[in-house]
CSV table of N, CA and C in Angstrom, one decimal:
chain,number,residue,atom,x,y,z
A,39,UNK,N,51.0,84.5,82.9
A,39,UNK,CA,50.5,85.8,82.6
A,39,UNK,C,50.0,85.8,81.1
A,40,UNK,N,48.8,86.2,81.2
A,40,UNK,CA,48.7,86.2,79.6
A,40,UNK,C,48.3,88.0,79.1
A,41,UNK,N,48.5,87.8,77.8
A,41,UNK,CA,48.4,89.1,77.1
A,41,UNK,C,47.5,89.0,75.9
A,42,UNK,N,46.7,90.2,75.5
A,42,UNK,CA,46.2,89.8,74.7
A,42,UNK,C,46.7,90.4,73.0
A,43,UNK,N,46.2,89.7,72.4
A,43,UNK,CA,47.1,89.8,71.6
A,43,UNK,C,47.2,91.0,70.3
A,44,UNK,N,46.4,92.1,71.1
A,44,UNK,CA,46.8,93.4,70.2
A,44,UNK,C,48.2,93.8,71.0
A,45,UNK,N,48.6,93.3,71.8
A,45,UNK,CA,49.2,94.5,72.8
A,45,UNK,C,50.8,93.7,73.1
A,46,UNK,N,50.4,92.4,71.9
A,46,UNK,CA,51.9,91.7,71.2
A,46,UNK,C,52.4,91.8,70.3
A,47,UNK,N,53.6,92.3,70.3
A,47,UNK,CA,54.3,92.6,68.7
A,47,UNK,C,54.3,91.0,67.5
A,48,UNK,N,53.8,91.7,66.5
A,48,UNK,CA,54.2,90.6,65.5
A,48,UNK,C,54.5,90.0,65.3
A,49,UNK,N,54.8,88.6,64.9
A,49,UNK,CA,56.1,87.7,64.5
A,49,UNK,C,56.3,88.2,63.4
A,50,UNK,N,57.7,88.5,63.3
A,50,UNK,CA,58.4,88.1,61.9
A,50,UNK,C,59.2,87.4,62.0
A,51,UNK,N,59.3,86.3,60.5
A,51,UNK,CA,60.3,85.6,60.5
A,51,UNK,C,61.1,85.7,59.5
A,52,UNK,N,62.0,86.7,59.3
A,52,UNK,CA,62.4,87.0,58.0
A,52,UNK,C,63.5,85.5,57.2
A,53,UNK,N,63.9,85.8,56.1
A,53,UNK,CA,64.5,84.6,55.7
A,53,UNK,C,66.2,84.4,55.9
A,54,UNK,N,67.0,83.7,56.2
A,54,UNK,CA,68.2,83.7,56.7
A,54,UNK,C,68.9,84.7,55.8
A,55,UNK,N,68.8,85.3,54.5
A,55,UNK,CA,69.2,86.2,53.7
A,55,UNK,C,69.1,87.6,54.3
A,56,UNK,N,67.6,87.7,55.0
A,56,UNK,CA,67.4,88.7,55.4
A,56,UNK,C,67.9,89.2,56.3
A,57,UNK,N,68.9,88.3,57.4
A,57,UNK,CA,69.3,88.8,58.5
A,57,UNK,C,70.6,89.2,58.9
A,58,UNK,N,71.0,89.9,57.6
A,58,UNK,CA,72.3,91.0,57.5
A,58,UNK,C,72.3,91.6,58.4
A,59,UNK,N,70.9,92.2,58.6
A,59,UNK,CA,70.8,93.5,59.7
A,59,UNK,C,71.5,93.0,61.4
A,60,UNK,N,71.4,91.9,61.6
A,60,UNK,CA,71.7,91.4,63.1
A,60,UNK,C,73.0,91.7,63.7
A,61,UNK,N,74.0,92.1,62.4
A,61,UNK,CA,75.4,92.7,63.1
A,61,UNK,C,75.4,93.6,62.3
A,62,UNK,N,76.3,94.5,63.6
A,62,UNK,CA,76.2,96.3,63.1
A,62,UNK,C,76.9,96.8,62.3
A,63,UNK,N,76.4,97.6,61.6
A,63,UNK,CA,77.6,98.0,60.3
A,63,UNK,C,78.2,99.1,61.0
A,64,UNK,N,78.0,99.4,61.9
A,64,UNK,CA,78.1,100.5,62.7
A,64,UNK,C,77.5,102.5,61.6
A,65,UNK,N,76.6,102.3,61.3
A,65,UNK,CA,76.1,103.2,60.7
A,65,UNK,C,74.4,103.9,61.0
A,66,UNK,N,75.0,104.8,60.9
A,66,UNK,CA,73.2,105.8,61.9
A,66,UNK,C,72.1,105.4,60.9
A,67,UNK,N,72.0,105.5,59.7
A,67,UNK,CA,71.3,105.8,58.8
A,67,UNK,C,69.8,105.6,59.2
A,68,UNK,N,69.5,104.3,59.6
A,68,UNK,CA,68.1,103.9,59.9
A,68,UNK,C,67.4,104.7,61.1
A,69,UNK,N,68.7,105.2,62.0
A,69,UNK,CA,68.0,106.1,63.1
A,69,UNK,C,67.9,107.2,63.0
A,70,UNK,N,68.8,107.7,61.7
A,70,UNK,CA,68.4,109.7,61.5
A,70,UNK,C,67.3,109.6,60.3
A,71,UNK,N,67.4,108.5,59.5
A,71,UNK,CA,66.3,108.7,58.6
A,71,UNK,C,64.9,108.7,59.3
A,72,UNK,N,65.2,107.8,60.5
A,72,UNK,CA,63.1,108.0,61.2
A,72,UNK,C,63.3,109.3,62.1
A,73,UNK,N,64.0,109.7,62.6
A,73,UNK,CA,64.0,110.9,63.4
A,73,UNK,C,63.5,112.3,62.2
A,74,UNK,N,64.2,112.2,61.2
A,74,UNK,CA,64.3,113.2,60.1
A,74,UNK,C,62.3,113.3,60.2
A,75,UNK,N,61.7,111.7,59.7
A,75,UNK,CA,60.9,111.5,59.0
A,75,UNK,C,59.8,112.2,60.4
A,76,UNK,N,60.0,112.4,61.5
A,76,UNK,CA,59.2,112.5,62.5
A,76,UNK,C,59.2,113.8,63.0
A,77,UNK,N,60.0,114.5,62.1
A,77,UNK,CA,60.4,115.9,62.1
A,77,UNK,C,61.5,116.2,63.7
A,78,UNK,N,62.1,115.6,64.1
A,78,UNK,CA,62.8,116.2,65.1
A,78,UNK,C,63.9,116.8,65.2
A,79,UNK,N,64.5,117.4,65.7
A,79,UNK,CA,65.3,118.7,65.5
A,79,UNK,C,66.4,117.3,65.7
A,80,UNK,N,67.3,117.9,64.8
A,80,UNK,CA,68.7,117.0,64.8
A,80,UNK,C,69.8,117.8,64.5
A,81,UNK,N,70.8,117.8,65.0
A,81,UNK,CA,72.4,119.0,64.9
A,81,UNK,C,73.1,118.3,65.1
A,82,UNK,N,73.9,118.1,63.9
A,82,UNK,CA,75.5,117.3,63.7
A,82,UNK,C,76.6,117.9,64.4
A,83,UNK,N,77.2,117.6,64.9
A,83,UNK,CA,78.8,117.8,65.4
A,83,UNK,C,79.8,117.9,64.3
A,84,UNK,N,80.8,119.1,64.6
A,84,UNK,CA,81.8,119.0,63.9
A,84,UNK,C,82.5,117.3,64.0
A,85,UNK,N,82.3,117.3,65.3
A,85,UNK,CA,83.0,115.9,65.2
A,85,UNK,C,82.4,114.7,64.6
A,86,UNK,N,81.4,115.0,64.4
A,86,UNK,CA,80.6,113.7,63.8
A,86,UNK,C,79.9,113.4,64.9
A,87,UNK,N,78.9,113.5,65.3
A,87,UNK,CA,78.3,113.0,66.8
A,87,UNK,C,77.1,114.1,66.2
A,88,UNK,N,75.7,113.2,66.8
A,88,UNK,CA,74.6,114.0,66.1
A,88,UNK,C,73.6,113.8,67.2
A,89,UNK,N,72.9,114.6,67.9
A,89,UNK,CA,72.4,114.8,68.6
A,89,UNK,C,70.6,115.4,68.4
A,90,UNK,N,69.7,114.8,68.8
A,90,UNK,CA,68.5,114.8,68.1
A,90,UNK,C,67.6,115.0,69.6
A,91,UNK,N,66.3,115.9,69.1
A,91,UNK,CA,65.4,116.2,70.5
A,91,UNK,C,63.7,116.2,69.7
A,92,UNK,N,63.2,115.5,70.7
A,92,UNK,CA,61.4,115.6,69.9
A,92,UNK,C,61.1,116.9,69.4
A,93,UNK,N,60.0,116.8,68.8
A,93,UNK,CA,59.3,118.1,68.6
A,93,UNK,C,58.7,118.8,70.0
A,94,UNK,N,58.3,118.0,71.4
A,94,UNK,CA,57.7,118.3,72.6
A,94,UNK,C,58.8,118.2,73.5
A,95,UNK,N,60.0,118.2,72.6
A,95,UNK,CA,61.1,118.2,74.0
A,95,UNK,C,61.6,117.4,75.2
A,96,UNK,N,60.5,116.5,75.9
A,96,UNK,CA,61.8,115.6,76.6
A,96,UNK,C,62.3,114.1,76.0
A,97,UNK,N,62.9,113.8,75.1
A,97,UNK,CA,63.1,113.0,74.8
A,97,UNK,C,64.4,113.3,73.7
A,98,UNK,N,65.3,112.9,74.0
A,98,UNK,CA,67.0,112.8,73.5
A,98,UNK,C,67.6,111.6,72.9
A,99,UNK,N,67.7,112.0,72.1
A,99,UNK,CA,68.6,110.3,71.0
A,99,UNK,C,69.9,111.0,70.6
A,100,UNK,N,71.3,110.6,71.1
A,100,UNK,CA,72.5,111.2,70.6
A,100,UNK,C,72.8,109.6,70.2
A,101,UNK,N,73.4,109.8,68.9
A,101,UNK,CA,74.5,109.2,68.2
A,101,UNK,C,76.4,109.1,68.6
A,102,UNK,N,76.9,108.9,69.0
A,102,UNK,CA,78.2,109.6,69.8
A,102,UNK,C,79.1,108.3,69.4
A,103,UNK,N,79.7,108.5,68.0
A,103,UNK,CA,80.3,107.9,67.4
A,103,UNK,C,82.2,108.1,67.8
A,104,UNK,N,82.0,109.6,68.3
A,104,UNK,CA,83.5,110.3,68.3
A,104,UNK,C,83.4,111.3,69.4
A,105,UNK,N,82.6,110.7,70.6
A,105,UNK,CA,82.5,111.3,72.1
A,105,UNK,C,83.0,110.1,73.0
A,106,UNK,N,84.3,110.7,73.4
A,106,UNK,CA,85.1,109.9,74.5
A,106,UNK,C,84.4,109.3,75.7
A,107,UNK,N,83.8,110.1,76.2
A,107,UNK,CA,82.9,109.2,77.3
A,107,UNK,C,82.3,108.2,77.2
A,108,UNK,N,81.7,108.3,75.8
A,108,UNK,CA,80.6,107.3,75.3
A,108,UNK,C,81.3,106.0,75.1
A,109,UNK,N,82.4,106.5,74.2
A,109,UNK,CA,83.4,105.0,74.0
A,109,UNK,C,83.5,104.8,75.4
A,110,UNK,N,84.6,105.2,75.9
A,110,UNK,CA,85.1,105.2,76.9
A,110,UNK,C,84.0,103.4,77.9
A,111,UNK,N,82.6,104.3,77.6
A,111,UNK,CA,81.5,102.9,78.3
A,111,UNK,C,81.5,102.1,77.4
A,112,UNK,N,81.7,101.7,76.1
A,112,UNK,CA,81.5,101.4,75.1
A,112,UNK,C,80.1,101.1,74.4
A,113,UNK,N,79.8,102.8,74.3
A,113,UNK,CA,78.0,103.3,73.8
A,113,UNK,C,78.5,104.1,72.6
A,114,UNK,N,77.2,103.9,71.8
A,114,UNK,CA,77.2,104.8,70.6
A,114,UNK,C,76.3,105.6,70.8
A,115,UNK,N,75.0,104.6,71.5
A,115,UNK,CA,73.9,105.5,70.7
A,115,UNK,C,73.2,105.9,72.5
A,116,UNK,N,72.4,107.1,72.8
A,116,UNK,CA,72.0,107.0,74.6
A,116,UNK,C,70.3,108.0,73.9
A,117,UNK,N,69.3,107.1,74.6
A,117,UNK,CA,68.4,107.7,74.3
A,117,UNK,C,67.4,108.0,76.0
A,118,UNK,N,67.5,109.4,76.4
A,118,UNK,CA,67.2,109.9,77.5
A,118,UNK,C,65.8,110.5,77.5
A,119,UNK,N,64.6,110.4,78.0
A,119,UNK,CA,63.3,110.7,78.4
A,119,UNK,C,63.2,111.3,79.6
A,120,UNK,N,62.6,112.2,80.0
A,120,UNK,CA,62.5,113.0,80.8
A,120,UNK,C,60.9,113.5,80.8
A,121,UNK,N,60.3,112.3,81.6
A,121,UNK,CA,58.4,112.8,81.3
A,121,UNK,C,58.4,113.8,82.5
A,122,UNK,N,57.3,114.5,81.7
A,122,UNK,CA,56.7,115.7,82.6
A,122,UNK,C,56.2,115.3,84.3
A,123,UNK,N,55.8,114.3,84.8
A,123,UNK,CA,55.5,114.4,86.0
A,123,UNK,C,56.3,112.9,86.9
A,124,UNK,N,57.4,112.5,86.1
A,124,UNK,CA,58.3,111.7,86.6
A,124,UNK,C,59.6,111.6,86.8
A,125,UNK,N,60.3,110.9,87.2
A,125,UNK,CA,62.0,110.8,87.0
A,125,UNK,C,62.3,110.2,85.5
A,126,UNK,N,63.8,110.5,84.9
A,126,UNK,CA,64.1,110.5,84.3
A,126,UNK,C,64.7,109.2,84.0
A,127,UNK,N,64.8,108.9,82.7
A,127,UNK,CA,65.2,107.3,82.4
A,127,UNK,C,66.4,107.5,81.0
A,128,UNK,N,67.2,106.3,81.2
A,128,UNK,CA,68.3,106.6,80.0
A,128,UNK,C,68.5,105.4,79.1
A,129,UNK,N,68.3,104.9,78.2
A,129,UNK,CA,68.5,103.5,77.5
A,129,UNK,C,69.9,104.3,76.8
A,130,UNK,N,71.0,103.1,76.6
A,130,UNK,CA,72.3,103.3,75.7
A,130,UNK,C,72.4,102.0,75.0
A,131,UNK,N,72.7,102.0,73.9
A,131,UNK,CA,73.1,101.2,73.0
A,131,UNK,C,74.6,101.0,72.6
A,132,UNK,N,75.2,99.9,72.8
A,132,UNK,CA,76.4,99.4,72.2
A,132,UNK,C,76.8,99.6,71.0
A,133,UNK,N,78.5,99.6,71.0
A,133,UNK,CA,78.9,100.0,69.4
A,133,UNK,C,78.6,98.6,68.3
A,134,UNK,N,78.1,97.5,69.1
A,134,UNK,CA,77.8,96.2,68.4
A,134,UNK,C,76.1,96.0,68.1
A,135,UNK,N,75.3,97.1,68.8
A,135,UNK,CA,74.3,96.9,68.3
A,135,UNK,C,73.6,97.9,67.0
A,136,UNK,N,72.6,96.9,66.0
A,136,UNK,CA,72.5,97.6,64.8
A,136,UNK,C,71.4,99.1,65.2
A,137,UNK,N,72.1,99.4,63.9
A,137,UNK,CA,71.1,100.9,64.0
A,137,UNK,C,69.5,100.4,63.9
A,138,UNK,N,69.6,99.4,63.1
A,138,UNK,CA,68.2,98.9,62.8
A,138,UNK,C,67.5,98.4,63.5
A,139,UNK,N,68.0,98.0,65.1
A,139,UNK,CA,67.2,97.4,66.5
A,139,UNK,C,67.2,99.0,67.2
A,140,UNK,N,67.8,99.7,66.9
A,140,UNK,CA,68.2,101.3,67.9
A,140,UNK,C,66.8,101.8,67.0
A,141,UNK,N,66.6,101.8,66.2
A,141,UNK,CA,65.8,102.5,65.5
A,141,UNK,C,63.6,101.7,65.6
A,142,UNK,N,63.9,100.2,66.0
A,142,UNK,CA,62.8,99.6,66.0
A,142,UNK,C,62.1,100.2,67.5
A,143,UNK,N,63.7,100.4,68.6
A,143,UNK,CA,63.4,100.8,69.9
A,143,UNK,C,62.7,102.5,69.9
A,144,UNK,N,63.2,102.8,69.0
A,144,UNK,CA,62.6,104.6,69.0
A,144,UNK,C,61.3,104.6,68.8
A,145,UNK,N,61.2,103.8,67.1
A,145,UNK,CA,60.1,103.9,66.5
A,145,UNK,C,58.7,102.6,67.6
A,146,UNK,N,58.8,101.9,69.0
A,146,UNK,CA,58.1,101.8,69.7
A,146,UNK,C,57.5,102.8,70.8
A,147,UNK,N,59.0,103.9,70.9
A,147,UNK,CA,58.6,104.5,71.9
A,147,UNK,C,57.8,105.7,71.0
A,148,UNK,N,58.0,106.1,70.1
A,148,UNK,CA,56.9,107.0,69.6
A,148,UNK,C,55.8,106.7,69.4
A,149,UNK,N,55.5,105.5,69.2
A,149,UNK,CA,54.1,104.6,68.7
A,149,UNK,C,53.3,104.5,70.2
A,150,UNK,N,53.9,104.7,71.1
A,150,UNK,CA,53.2,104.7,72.2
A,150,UNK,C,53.3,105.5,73.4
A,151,UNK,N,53.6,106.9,73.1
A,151,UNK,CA,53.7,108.3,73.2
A,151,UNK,C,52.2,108.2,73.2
A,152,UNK,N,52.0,109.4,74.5
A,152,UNK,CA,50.7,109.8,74.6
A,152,UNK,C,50.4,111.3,73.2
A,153,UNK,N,49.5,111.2,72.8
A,153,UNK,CA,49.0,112.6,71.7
A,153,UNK,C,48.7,113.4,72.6
């Protein structure tokens, strides 16, 4: 199969220093700061659990740091889509994976959101 090569992500090869990020500190930060940055409605939980929706509405990113179910599967993060003339789809993220791969995964799916 070949691809061409606009439609292949990057290499990066960052330097062994650089690759703190690869285990999870277990912290949102990189995923509410691009949500923030993209303007999407975001509402914290008394409990700490934060819950975020696009500006066009079907698309859901919860954080669920202190939601029993979620542990329970052992998820932190569940990011749910819901297109207008399809069935709905759910990606979840582990409490071992970094914010900073949860956050690369968002910041693809908005980059290739229709305008």
């Amino acid at each position: 199969m070949n691809a061409s090569a606009t439609l292949l992500p990057a290499v990066v090869r960052p330097s062994v220093e650089d690759r703190h990020w690869l285990s999870s500190d277990h912290c949102a930060t990189p995923v509410l700061e691009l949500l923030h940055a993209l303007d999407w409605t975001v509402v914290d939980t008394p409990e700490a659990n934060v819950h975020a929706t696009s500006p066009d509405g079907p698309v859901y990113i919860g954080w669920l740091p202190e939601d029993p179910a979620a542990w329970t599967r052992d998820i932190v993060w569940r990011v749910q889509v819901q297109p207008a003339e399809d069935e709905a789809w759910v990606q979840e993220f582990g409490t071992h994976t970094p914010a900073e791969a949860v956050a690369g995964f968002v910041a693809a799916l908005v980059a290739h959101s229709p305008r």
